[in-house]
């Protein structure tokens, strides 16, 4: 053993520091059964999983396993605890000769893991993260339009086409062409219930001459007007069980989050007869600027927007909008990117949504009175996803007043239709059943402000009388442009279903 010498120190006054007696030897602690190489590899795996946790859900790659020899981490952990800790640790004096440098596991030439493979995998993790971010950025920039050609043929082969007596040109566009007329002339004389009335039952609608439209909630059905314009689509839902589980979980969360909530007058929508929270980009006519409307109830809407199941639902809605109404989608997609560039923000309801706003309609038994969402962009689609646990043959139907149809609307399914122009309602569900819904839309006033280059008409008039006259002249045929953005049966290459 090597003797330890120690030179005592003194203070400036000559006093000696208190004595210190070091141990005669320093023992060496040895911990067996620890494979440093495997631990490093496991650390890389955990780091990789952490990277995936913070990435956007749309950018998903397959997880690649990193070889760690013949022992998986779980087995390594179990072996380390097979004997008591006290039996694993031994103390022995150091040898009298100098220790040779132990070979590093990074230099042992093992084909399973060496310095080169570790550096390559570390670089690959960063590369995968950058590629994922780039894919996410490209998806937000391009939207779903680029994918349409891959799927539309298959979707059209599954779709059924229903011709209706409706003429889109005769619906209630207002003078601006951006919003709709809330109470068209003569509507009350035809027996339309007022918005203040309670929702009618299925039997009451049937007695009034309405017809039930049978729908399983999966197969797409296109609704066309007398000129062949497809103005609505009963989209359905994806055919995988994972999506069904997602909508079930999200409905359960909506019911749980809203339990015990005391709704404010603003959140109790008398126009539609439902308690709801809206969030998204709006335009304030009084302040003449865009603003982000934050839902109340301590950030309830924001929490729901960031729910992974809700993001999956929103992605499906966006893809359906792009596939079935490509002209409307491209126009809406360009509009929202123009808006975000103007406000210098990337804040939106959902990462790839072409709608600027979302409404969460809380139950537990949502049913709306007859109304029009007349402030929404006239001619654009409104996306409605029904959620809940109810029998769609007995309640929850979507009432399309002008068509005299009661559409069976199963939970988890999606319908796209111009809710600003078509009067609609929902039939109540039965006792003990639950129903909520999620609606995505874009306000018409916001669209006008964006398309006028973020100026009001008063501002345009003050700056240029000639441009102001052009803006006024464009109002007369704006509804025509809106209708032209609807595809026809001929453009889709489909025929009415017998």
Coordinates of C-alpha atoms in Angstrom, one line a residue:
X1 CA 0.0 0.0 0.0
X2 CA 1.1 3.5 -0.7
X3 CA 1.6 5.7 2.4
X4 CA -0.2 9.0 2.4
X5 CA 1.8 12.1 3.5
X6 CA 0.1 15.2 4.6
X7 CA 1.8 18.7 5.1
X8 CA 0.1 20.7 7.8
X9 CA -0.8 24.4 7.0
X10 CA -0.6 27.4 9.3
X11 CA -2.4 30.7 9.5
X12 CA -0.6 34.1 9.1
X13 CA -0.3 34.3 12.9
X14 CA 1.5 31.0 13.0
X15 CA -1.3 28.9 14.4
X16 CA -1.7 25.5 12.9
X17 CA -4.9 24.3 11.3
X18 CA -6.6 21.4 13.1
X19 CA -5.2 18.1 12.3
X20 CA -6.7 16.0 9.5
X21 CA -6.0 12.2 9.4
X22 CA -6.7 10.8 6.0
X23 CA -7.5 7.2 5.6
X24 CA -4.6 4.9 5.0
X25 CA -6.1 3.7 1.7
X26 CA -8.8 4.7 -0.6
X27 CA -11.0 1.7 -1.5
X28 CA -12.2 1.0 -5.0
X29 CA -15.9 0.4 -5.4
X30 CA -16.7 -2.1 -8.1
X31 CA -20.3 -2.5 -9.4
X32 CA -20.6 -5.6 -11.6
X33 CA -23.1 -6.5 -14.3
X34 CA -23.3 -2.9 -15.7
X35 CA -23.1 -2.7 -19.5
X36 CA -22.2 0.9 -20.3
X37 CA -22.7 0.2 -24.0
X38 CA -26.3 -0.9 -23.5
X39 CA -27.0 2.1 -21.2
X40 CA -25.8 4.5 -23.8
X41 CA -27.9 2.9 -26.4
X42 CA -31.0 3.0 -24.2
X43 CA -30.4 6.6 -23.5
X44 CA -30.4 7.3 -27.2
X45 CA -33.8 5.5 -27.5
X46 CA -35.2 7.5 -24.7
X47 CA -33.9 10.7 -26.2
X48 CA -35.5 9.7 -29.6
X49 CA -38.9 9.1 -27.9
X50 CA -38.7 12.5 -26.2
X51 CA -38.1 14.1 -29.6
X52 CA -41.3 12.4 -31.0
X53 CA -43.3 13.6 -28.0
X54 CA -42.7 17.3 -28.9
X55 CA -43.3 17.0 -32.6
X56 CA -46.5 17.8 -34.4
X57 CA -48.9 14.9 -34.5
X58 CA -49.1 15.1 -38.3
X59 CA -45.4 14.5 -38.7
X60 CA -45.0 10.9 -37.7
X61 CA -42.2 8.5 -38.6
X62 CA -41.8 4.9 -37.8
X63 CA -39.6 4.2 -34.7
X64 CA -36.4 2.5 -35.5
X65 CA -34.8 0.3 -32.9
X66 CA -31.1 0.8 -32.0
X67 CA -29.2 -2.5 -31.5
X68 CA -27.9 -2.9 -28.0
X69 CA -26.3 -6.4 -28.2
X70 CA -28.1 -9.5 -27.0
X71 CA -29.7 -8.0 -23.9
X72 CA -32.7 -5.7 -24.0
X73 CA -32.8 -2.9 -21.4
X74 CA -35.5 -4.7 -19.3
X75 CA -33.4 -7.8 -19.0
X76 CA -30.3 -5.7 -18.1
X77 CA -32.3 -4.1 -15.3
X78 CA -33.6 -7.4 -14.0
X79 CA -30.1 -9.0 -13.9
X80 CA -28.7 -6.0 -12.0
X81 CA -31.2 -6.6 -9.2
X82 CA -30.9 -10.4 -9.0
X83 CA -28.6 -10.2 -5.9
X84 CA -28.8 -7.8 -3.0
X85 CA -27.1 -4.5 -3.5
X86 CA -24.7 -5.2 -0.6
X87 CA -23.5 -8.4 -2.2
X88 CA -22.8 -6.5 -5.5
X89 CA -20.6 -3.9 -4.0
X90 CA -17.1 -4.9 -2.9
X91 CA -14.3 -2.7 -1.6
X92 CA -10.7 -3.6 -2.3
X93 CA -7.5 -1.6 -1.9
X94 CA -5.9 -0.2 -5.0
X95 CA -2.9 -2.1 -6.4
X96 CA 0.5 -0.7 -5.8
X97 CA 1.1 -0.2 -9.5
X98 CA -0.6 2.4 -11.6
X99 CA -3.9 1.4 -13.2
X100 CA -3.8 0.9 -16.9
X101 CA -6.4 2.9 -18.9
X102 CA -9.5 0.7 -19.3
X103 CA -10.7 0.2 -22.9
X104 CA -13.8 2.4 -23.6
X105 CA -16.9 0.6 -24.8
X106 CA -16.9 3.1 -27.6
X107 CA -13.5 1.9 -28.8
X108 CA -13.9 -1.9 -28.4
X109 CA -14.6 -2.4 -32.1
X110 CA -18.0 -4.0 -31.4
X111 CA -20.2 -4.1 -34.5
X112 CA -23.3 -3.5 -32.4
X113 CA -22.3 -0.1 -31.2
X114 CA -19.1 1.9 -31.7
X115 CA -18.3 5.6 -31.8
X116 CA -19.2 5.9 -35.5
X117 CA -22.6 4.2 -35.1
X118 CA -23.4 6.4 -32.1
X119 CA -22.5 9.6 -33.9
X120 CA -24.5 8.5 -36.9
X121 CA -27.6 7.7 -34.9
X122 CA -27.3 11.0 -33.0
X123 CA -27.1 12.8 -36.3
X124 CA -30.0 10.8 -37.7
X125 CA -32.2 11.9 -34.7
X126 CA -31.6 15.5 -35.6
X127 CA -32.1 14.9 -39.3
X128 CA -35.4 13.1 -38.6
X129 CA -36.6 16.0 -36.4
X130 CA -35.7 18.5 -39.1
X131 CA -37.4 16.4 -41.8
X132 CA -40.5 16.1 -39.6
X133 CA -40.6 19.9 -39.0
X134 CA -40.2 20.4 -42.8
X135 CA -43.1 18.0 -43.6
X136 CA -45.3 19.8 -41.0
X137 CA -44.4 23.2 -42.5
X138 CA -45.1 21.9 -46.1
X139 CA -48.4 20.5 -45.0
X140 CA -49.5 23.8 -43.5
X141 CA -48.4 25.6 -46.6
X142 CA -49.9 23.3 -49.2
X143 CA -52.8 22.0 -47.2
X144 CA -54.6 18.9 -48.5
X145 CA -55.1 19.9 -52.1
X146 CA -52.0 18.1 -53.3
X147 CA -53.4 14.8 -52.0
X148 CA -56.7 15.0 -53.7
X149 CA -55.8 13.2 -56.8
X150 CA -54.6 10.2 -54.8
X151 CA -58.0 9.6 -53.1
X152 CA -60.8 11.3 -55.1
X153 CA -61.4 8.4 -57.5
X154 CA -61.9 5.9 -54.7
X155 CA -64.2 8.3 -52.9
X156 CA -66.3 9.0 -55.9
X157 CA -66.7 5.3 -56.5
X158 CA -68.2 5.0 -53.0
X159 CA -70.4 8.1 -53.2
X160 CA -74.1 8.3 -53.9
X161 CA -75.5 11.3 -55.6
X162 CA -78.9 12.8 -54.7
X163 CA -80.5 15.5 -56.9
X164 CA -82.7 18.0 -55.1
X165 CA -85.1 20.7 -56.2
X166 CA -83.0 23.4 -54.6
X167 CA -81.5 26.2 -56.7
X168 CA -78.5 27.8 -55.1
X169 CA -79.0 31.0 -57.0
X170 CA -82.3 31.6 -55.2
X171 CA -80.9 31.3 -51.7
X172 CA -80.6 34.3 -49.3
X173 CA -77.3 36.0 -50.2
X174 CA -77.3 39.6 -48.8
X175 CA -76.4 42.6 -50.8
X176 CA -72.7 42.3 -50.0
X177 CA -72.5 38.7 -51.2
X178 CA -70.4 37.7 -48.2
X179 CA -73.1 37.0 -45.7
X180 CA -76.7 35.8 -45.8
X181 CA -80.2 37.0 -45.0
X182 CA -81.4 35.8 -41.7
X183 CA -85.1 35.9 -42.4
X184 CA -85.9 35.6 -46.1
X185 CA -89.1 37.3 -47.2
X186 CA -92.1 35.0 -47.0
X187 CA -90.3 32.4 -44.8
X188 CA -92.7 32.8 -41.9
X189 CA -95.7 32.6 -44.1
X190 CA -94.6 29.1 -45.2
X191 CA -94.7 27.9 -41.6
X192 CA -91.1 28.3 -40.6
X193 CA -90.9 28.2 -36.7
X194 CA -89.1 31.2 -35.2
X195 CA -85.7 30.8 -33.7
X196 CA -87.1 31.3 -30.2
X197 CA -89.3 28.2 -30.4
X198 CA -88.1 25.0 -28.8
X199 CA -86.7 22.3 -31.1
X200 CA -89.4 20.2 -32.8
X201 CA -89.6 16.5 -32.3
X202 CA -89.2 13.9 -35.0
X203 CA -92.9 13.2 -35.0
X204 CA -93.7 16.9 -35.4
X205 CA -91.5 17.2 -38.4
X206 CA -93.0 14.1 -40.0
X207 CA -96.4 15.5 -39.5
X208 CA -95.3 18.7 -41.3
X209 CA -94.4 16.7 -44.4
X210 CA -90.7 16.1 -43.9
X211 CA -88.9 13.0 -45.2
X212 CA -86.3 11.0 -43.4
X213 CA -83.0 10.6 -45.2
X214 CA -81.5 7.3 -44.1
X215 CA -77.7 7.4 -43.7
X216 CA -75.3 5.0 -42.0
X217 CA -72.8 7.8 -41.2
X218 CA -70.0 6.2 -43.3
X219 CA -70.9 6.2 -47.0
X220 CA -70.6 9.6 -48.7
X221 CA -73.7 11.2 -50.2
X222 CA -73.5 14.2 -52.5
X223 CA -76.5 16.7 -52.6
X224 CA -76.8 18.5 -55.9
X225 CA -79.1 21.4 -56.9
X226 CA -81.2 21.7 -60.1
X227 CA -78.2 22.9 -62.0
X228 CA -76.0 20.0 -60.9
X229 CA -73.9 22.0 -58.4
X230 CA -72.9 19.9 -55.4
X231 CA -73.8 22.1 -52.5
X232 CA -73.5 19.7 -49.6
X233 CA -71.9 16.4 -48.7
X234 CA -72.7 13.8 -46.1
X235 CA -69.1 12.9 -45.8
X236 CA -69.2 10.1 -43.2
X237 CA -66.0 9.2 -41.2
X238 CA -62.9 7.1 -41.6
X239 CA -63.3 3.4 -41.6
X240 CA -60.7 2.6 -38.9
X241 CA -61.6 1.8 -35.3
X242 CA -59.0 4.2 -34.0
X243 CA -61.0 7.1 -35.3
X244 CA -64.2 5.8 -33.6
X245 CA -62.3 5.6 -30.3
X246 CA -61.0 9.1 -30.8
X247 CA -64.5 10.6 -31.2
X248 CA -65.7 8.6 -28.2
X249 CA -62.9 9.9 -26.0
X250 CA -63.3 13.5 -27.2
X251 CA -67.1 13.4 -26.5
X252 CA -66.5 12.1 -23.1
X253 CA -64.0 14.9 -22.4
X254 CA -66.4 17.5 -23.6
X255 CA -69.1 16.2 -21.2
X256 CA -66.6 15.9 -18.3
X257 CA -65.1 19.4 -18.9
X258 CA -68.5 21.1 -19.1
X259 CA -70.0 19.3 -16.0
X260 CA -71.0 22.0 -13.5
X261 CA -70.1 24.9 -15.8
X262 CA -72.3 28.0 -15.2
X263 CA -72.7 29.4 -18.7
X264 CA -72.7 33.1 -19.2
X265 CA -75.4 34.9 -21.4
X266 CA -72.8 35.2 -24.2
X267 CA -72.1 31.5 -24.1
X268 CA -75.8 30.6 -24.2
X269 CA -76.7 31.1 -27.8
X270 CA -80.3 32.0 -28.0
X271 CA -80.0 32.2 -31.8
X272 CA -79.3 28.5 -32.0
X273 CA -80.6 27.4 -28.6
X274 CA -77.3 25.8 -27.4
X275 CA -74.5 26.5 -24.9
X276 CA -71.3 26.9 -26.9
X277 CA -67.8 28.4 -26.8
X278 CA -66.3 29.9 -29.9
X279 CA -62.6 30.5 -30.6
X280 CA -60.7 31.8 -33.6
X281 CA -60.2 34.8 -35.9
X282 CA -63.0 37.3 -36.2
X283 CA -63.4 40.8 -37.6
X284 CA -64.6 43.7 -35.4
X285 CA -66.6 46.2 -37.4
X286 CA -66.5 48.7 -34.5
X287 CA -62.7 48.5 -34.1
X288 CA -62.1 47.9 -37.8
X289 CA -59.5 45.2 -37.1
X290 CA -59.0 41.5 -36.9
X291 CA -58.9 39.9 -33.4
X292 CA -58.5 36.4 -31.9
X293 CA -61.6 35.5 -29.9
X294 CA -60.7 33.5 -26.8
X295 CA -63.4 31.3 -25.4
X296 CA -64.3 31.7 -21.8
X297 CA -64.6 29.2 -18.9
X298 CA -60.9 29.4 -18.0
X299 CA -59.5 28.4 -21.4
X300 CA -61.8 25.4 -21.9
X301 CA -61.9 25.9 -25.7
X302 CA -58.1 26.2 -25.9
X303 CA -57.7 22.9 -24.0
X304 CA -60.1 21.2 -26.3
X305 CA -58.4 22.6 -29.4
X306 CA -55.1 21.1 -28.3
X307 CA -56.6 17.7 -27.5
X308 CA -54.9 15.0 -29.7
X309 CA -58.3 13.4 -30.5
X310 CA -59.7 16.7 -31.6
X311 CA -56.7 17.4 -33.8
X312 CA -57.3 14.1 -35.5
X313 CA -61.0 15.0 -36.1
X314 CA -59.9 18.4 -37.4
X315 CA -57.4 16.8 -39.8
X316 CA -60.1 14.6 -41.2
X317 CA -62.4 17.6 -41.7
X318 CA -59.8 19.5 -43.5
X319 CA -59.0 16.6 -45.9
X320 CA -62.7 16.1 -46.6
X321 CA -63.1 19.8 -47.4
X322 CA -60.2 19.7 -49.8
X323 CA -61.3 16.5 -51.6
X324 CA -65.0 17.3 -52.0
X325 CA -64.9 21.1 -52.5
X326 CA -61.4 21.8 -53.9
X327 CA -62.2 25.3 -55.2
X328 CA -63.7 26.5 -52.0
X329 CA -60.9 24.9 -50.0
X330 CA -58.1 26.5 -52.0
X331 CA -59.8 29.9 -51.7
X332 CA -60.2 29.4 -47.9
X333 CA -56.6 28.1 -47.6
X334 CA -55.2 31.1 -49.4
X335 CA -57.3 33.4 -47.3
X336 CA -56.1 32.1 -44.0
X337 CA -52.5 32.2 -45.0
X338 CA -52.9 35.8 -46.2
X339 CA -54.6 36.6 -42.8
X340 CA -51.8 35.0 -40.8
X341 CA -49.1 36.8 -42.8
X342 CA -50.9 40.1 -42.2
X343 CA -51.2 39.7 -38.4
X344 CA -47.7 38.2 -38.3
X345 CA -48.9 35.2 -36.3
X346 CA -49.2 31.5 -36.8
X347 CA -52.1 31.2 -34.4
X348 CA -55.0 29.2 -35.8
X349 CA -57.7 26.8 -34.5
X350 CA -55.9 23.7 -35.8
X351 CA -52.6 23.3 -37.6
X352 CA -54.0 22.5 -41.1
X353 CA -57.5 23.9 -40.9
X354 CA -58.8 26.2 -43.6
X355 CA -61.6 27.5 -41.3
X356 CA -60.8 30.5 -39.1
X357 CA -63.2 29.6 -36.2
X358 CA -64.4 26.6 -34.2
X359 CA -67.5 26.3 -32.0
X360 CA -67.8 23.6 -29.3
X361 CA -71.5 22.9 -28.6
X362 CA -71.9 21.3 -25.2
X363 CA -74.5 19.0 -24.1
X364 CA -75.1 16.7 -22.6
X365 CA -78.0 16.8 -25.1
X366 CA -77.3 19.3 -27.9
X367 CA -80.3 20.2 -30.1
X368 CA -80.6 23.5 -32.0
X369 CA -83.7 25.4 -33.0
X370 CA -84.2 26.2 -36.6
X371 CA -81.8 29.0 -37.7
X372 CA -79.3 30.2 -40.3
X373 CA -75.7 30.9 -39.5
X374 CA -76.2 34.0 -41.6
X375 CA -73.0 35.8 -40.4
X376 CA -70.9 33.0 -41.8
X377 CA -69.3 33.3 -45.3
X378 CA -72.2 32.7 -47.7
X379 CA -71.5 29.9 -50.1
X380 CA -68.7 28.5 -48.1
X381 CA -69.0 25.2 -46.2
X382 CA -69.7 24.7 -42.6
X383 CA -68.2 21.5 -41.1
X384 CA -70.4 19.8 -38.4
X385 CA -69.2 16.7 -36.5
X386 CA -71.8 15.0 -34.3
X387 CA -70.6 13.4 -31.1
X388 CA -72.3 11.4 -28.5
X389 CA -74.0 8.2 -27.5
X390 CA -77.5 8.1 -29.1
X391 CA -79.7 6.2 -31.6
X392 CA -79.5 8.3 -34.9
X393 CA -82.7 6.8 -36.2
X394 CA -84.7 8.2 -33.3
X395 CA -83.0 11.6 -32.7
X396 CA -80.1 13.9 -33.5
X397 CA -81.3 14.3 -37.1
X398 CA -80.0 17.3 -39.1
X399 CA -83.1 19.2 -40.4
X400 CA -82.6 20.8 -43.8
X401 CA -85.6 23.1 -44.0
X402 CA -85.6 24.1 -47.6
X403 CA -85.1 20.5 -48.7
X404 CA -87.8 19.1 -46.3
X405 CA -85.2 16.5 -45.2
X406 CA -84.5 14.9 -41.8
X407 CA -80.9 13.5 -42.3
X408 CA -79.9 10.8 -39.9
X409 CA -76.7 12.0 -38.3
X410 CA -74.8 9.2 -36.5
X411 CA -72.2 10.2 -33.8
X412 CA -68.7 10.6 -35.2
X413 CA -69.8 11.5 -38.7
X414 CA -69.1 14.7 -40.7
X415 CA -71.5 16.8 -42.8
X416 CA -70.3 19.8 -45.0
X417 CA -73.1 22.2 -46.1
X418 CA -73.6 26.0 -46.4
X419 CA -75.1 26.7 -43.1
X420 CA -75.4 30.4 -43.8
X421 CA -77.8 29.8 -46.7
X422 CA -79.8 26.7 -45.6
X423 CA -82.1 26.9 -42.6
X424 CA -81.3 24.0 -40.3
X425 CA -81.9 22.5 -36.8
X426 CA -81.3 19.3 -34.8
X427 CA -83.9 17.0 -33.4
X428 CA -83.5 16.2 -29.7
X429 CA -82.0 12.9 -28.7
X430 CA -83.8 10.5 -26.3
X431 CA -83.8 10.3 -22.5
X432 CA -80.5 9.0 -21.1
X433 CA -78.7 9.7 -24.4
X434 CA -75.9 12.3 -24.9
X435 CA -75.0 14.5 -27.8
X436 CA -72.4 17.2 -28.4
X437 CA -71.0 18.7 -31.6
X438 CA -68.0 20.5 -33.1
X439 CA -68.5 23.1 -35.8
X440 CA -65.9 24.8 -37.9
X441 CA -66.7 27.9 -40.0
X442 CA -65.5 31.3 -41.3
X443 CA -67.2 34.6 -40.7
X444 CA -68.3 36.5 -43.8
X445 CA -67.2 39.9 -42.5
X446 CA -63.7 38.6 -42.0
X447 CA -63.6 37.4 -45.6
X448 CA -64.7 40.8 -46.9
X449 CA -62.0 42.5 -44.8
X450 CA -59.3 40.2 -46.0
X451 CA -60.3 40.3 -49.7
X452 CA -60.4 44.1 -49.5
X453 CA -56.7 44.0 -48.6
X454 CA -57.5 44.5 -44.9
X455 CA -59.4 47.7 -45.4
X456 CA -63.0 48.6 -44.7
X457 CA -65.2 50.0 -47.5
X458 CA -65.0 53.4 -45.8
X459 CA -61.3 53.3 -45.8
X460 CA -61.3 52.4 -49.5
X461 CA -63.7 55.2 -50.3
X462 CA -61.6 57.7 -48.5
X463 CA -58.5 56.7 -50.4
X464 CA -59.8 56.0 -53.9
X465 CA -63.3 56.8 -55.2
X466 CA -62.6 54.7 -58.4
X467 CA -61.6 51.6 -56.4
X468 CA -64.7 52.1 -54.2
X469 CA -66.9 52.0 -57.2
X470 CA -65.3 48.8 -58.3
X471 CA -65.9 47.3 -54.9
X472 CA -69.6 48.2 -55.0
X473 CA -69.9 46.8 -58.5
X474 CA -68.4 43.5 -57.5
X475 CA -71.1 42.9 -54.9
X476 CA -73.8 42.4 -57.6
X477 CA -72.3 39.1 -58.8
X478 CA -70.3 37.9 -55.9
X479 CA -72.9 35.2 -55.2
X480 CA -72.3 34.0 -58.8
X481 CA -68.6 33.5 -58.0
X482 CA -69.5 31.6 -54.9
X483 CA -71.7 29.2 -56.8
X484 CA -69.0 28.7 -59.5
X485 CA -66.7 27.4 -56.8
X486 CA -69.0 24.5 -56.3
X487 CA -68.1 21.5 -58.5
X488 CA -70.8 20.1 -60.8
X489 CA -71.8 16.5 -61.2
X490 CA -70.3 16.7 -64.7
X491 CA -67.0 18.0 -63.4
X492 CA -66.9 15.2 -60.9
X493 CA -67.8 12.7 -63.5
X494 CA -70.6 11.1 -61.5
X495 CA -74.3 10.5 -62.3
X496 CA -77.3 10.7 -59.9
X497 CA -77.9 7.5 -58.0
X498 CA -81.2 5.8 -59.0

